[in-house]
Amino acid sequence: METKLLTTSAKDIAIAAGLIRQGGIVAMPTETVYGLAADALNGEAVKKIFAAKGRPADNPLIVHIADLSQIGELTDDFPEKARFLAEAFWPGPLTMILPRSSRVPPIVSAGLPTVAIRFPSHPAAQRLIRESCPLAAPSANLSGSPSPTTFRHVREDMMGRADAIIDGGDCAVGVESTVITLLSDPPRLLRPGGITAEQLRDVIGPVTVDEAVCRPLREGEAPASPGMKYKHYAPCAQVILLQGGEDDFVAYVNAHAGDGVGALCDSEETARLQVPCMALGPAEDLEKQAHELFAALRGADERGWKTVYAHCPPQTGVGLAVYNRMVRAAGFCVIPLGKEEVV
Ligand code: TXA
Ligand code: MG
């Protein structure tokens, strides 16, 4: 398939909107990660997204809107808490799970009775939606790979697979949107992201965090969000998460230095590490760490690393989103560090 490379100019967005209206698929920038978009109300077009990504058919997609008036096409029930969240965080990196209207083809939601809705803040995504329609769009990576946060990443994964790719530069947030379901009471966080659990509670009161955010699903356990059950964000290299303070992290990594060993670390640790490393950002700057994470996971493979030791972030604020992606990239391999473990 020929893949057109487009810019965010008005002329190019019009071309992209035309491709969407004809049932094509277009990779578009958003403020979180790049998405692979199709007309959300055209089941045949949406099918192409699953094929291009190699995405399992039971993993539902998020529908992106650019005007609150589009909500009525997607759900018949937009409760008060959803309205409060929309006022506080839309446009922005928040996805809400609501009852699915019969107008949304079942394939979008992998047959679930619900639909995931997000209003992105990226101007190019908004313009594309306004000139076409609500867009179903998962992250624009090949299924299982780290989500694309730069034009180069999305080109690597989607050249020859999408009708067009829009170059919007680097994504500002760098991890995917926060996903919250409003079908449970209290509402439940299914995927942490740029909007934190603390921020959500400030607006609507109690919000629970689904247990599967930080641990693997148990044998036979049905996930609240199908995406939870798949291995995600994984580079080819084996990622091992090390949980502990800076001194213990540095000592453990240096004790395990060797061919093909690298580290994802805090900026403060780089000078002390005796293996090749990539700093995600200062220990205190979790927004920066979120922004760098996916590029670093891809970078580990580009550098030919076979084993990657990553320093576990705190599980609060945006740190929870970073932890959630890292622990999945690591296949839930976490080593708690105490002095006695460093041999
Ligand atoms: O920031 C984002 O959310 C990006 C950009 C492109 O908007 N999109 C994204 O989509 O991350 P995707 O498909 O990679 O992740 C969507 C997640 C999956 O874990 C999926 O299982 C979950 O949301 N999801 C979608 N619809 C759902 C539903 N109806 N019920 C429960 N989980 C749902
Ligand atoms: Mg994804």
PDB file of N, CA and C in Angstrom, residues 55 72 178 252 257 289:
ATOM      1  N   ARG A  55      -3.689  -6.266  15.570  1.00  0.00           N
ATOM      2  CA  ARG A  55      -4.295  -6.164  16.900  1.00  0.00           C
ATOM      3  C   ARG A  55      -5.335  -7.255  17.101  1.00  0.00           C
ATOM      4  N   GLY A  72     -23.342  12.554  21.585  1.00  0.00           N
ATOM      5  CA  GLY A  72     -24.664  11.953  21.396  1.00  0.00           C
ATOM      6  C   GLY A  72     -24.696  10.860  20.340  1.00  0.00           C
ATOM      7  N   THR A 178      -5.264   8.525  30.227  1.00  0.00           N
ATOM      8  CA  THR A 178      -5.864   7.886  31.401  1.00  0.00           C
ATOM      9  C   THR A 178      -7.213   7.312  30.972  1.00  0.00           C
ATOM     10  N   TYR A 252      23.475  -2.326  42.084  1.00  0.00           N
ATOM     11  CA  TYR A 252      22.986  -3.564  41.461  1.00  0.00           C
ATOM     12  C   TYR A 252      23.364  -3.596  39.976  1.00  0.00           C
ATOM     13  N   ALA A 257      27.009  -5.535  35.270  1.00  0.00           N
ATOM     14  CA  ALA A 257      27.486  -4.998  33.982  1.00  0.00           C
ATOM     15  C   ALA A 257      27.982  -6.150  33.111  1.00  0.00           C
ATOM     16  N   GLN A 289       9.837  11.956  32.566  1.00  0.00           N
ATOM     17  CA  GLN A 289      10.088  10.518  32.439  1.00  0.00           C
ATOM     18  C   GLN A 289       9.010   9.860  31.567  1.00  0.00           C
TER      19      GLN A 289
END
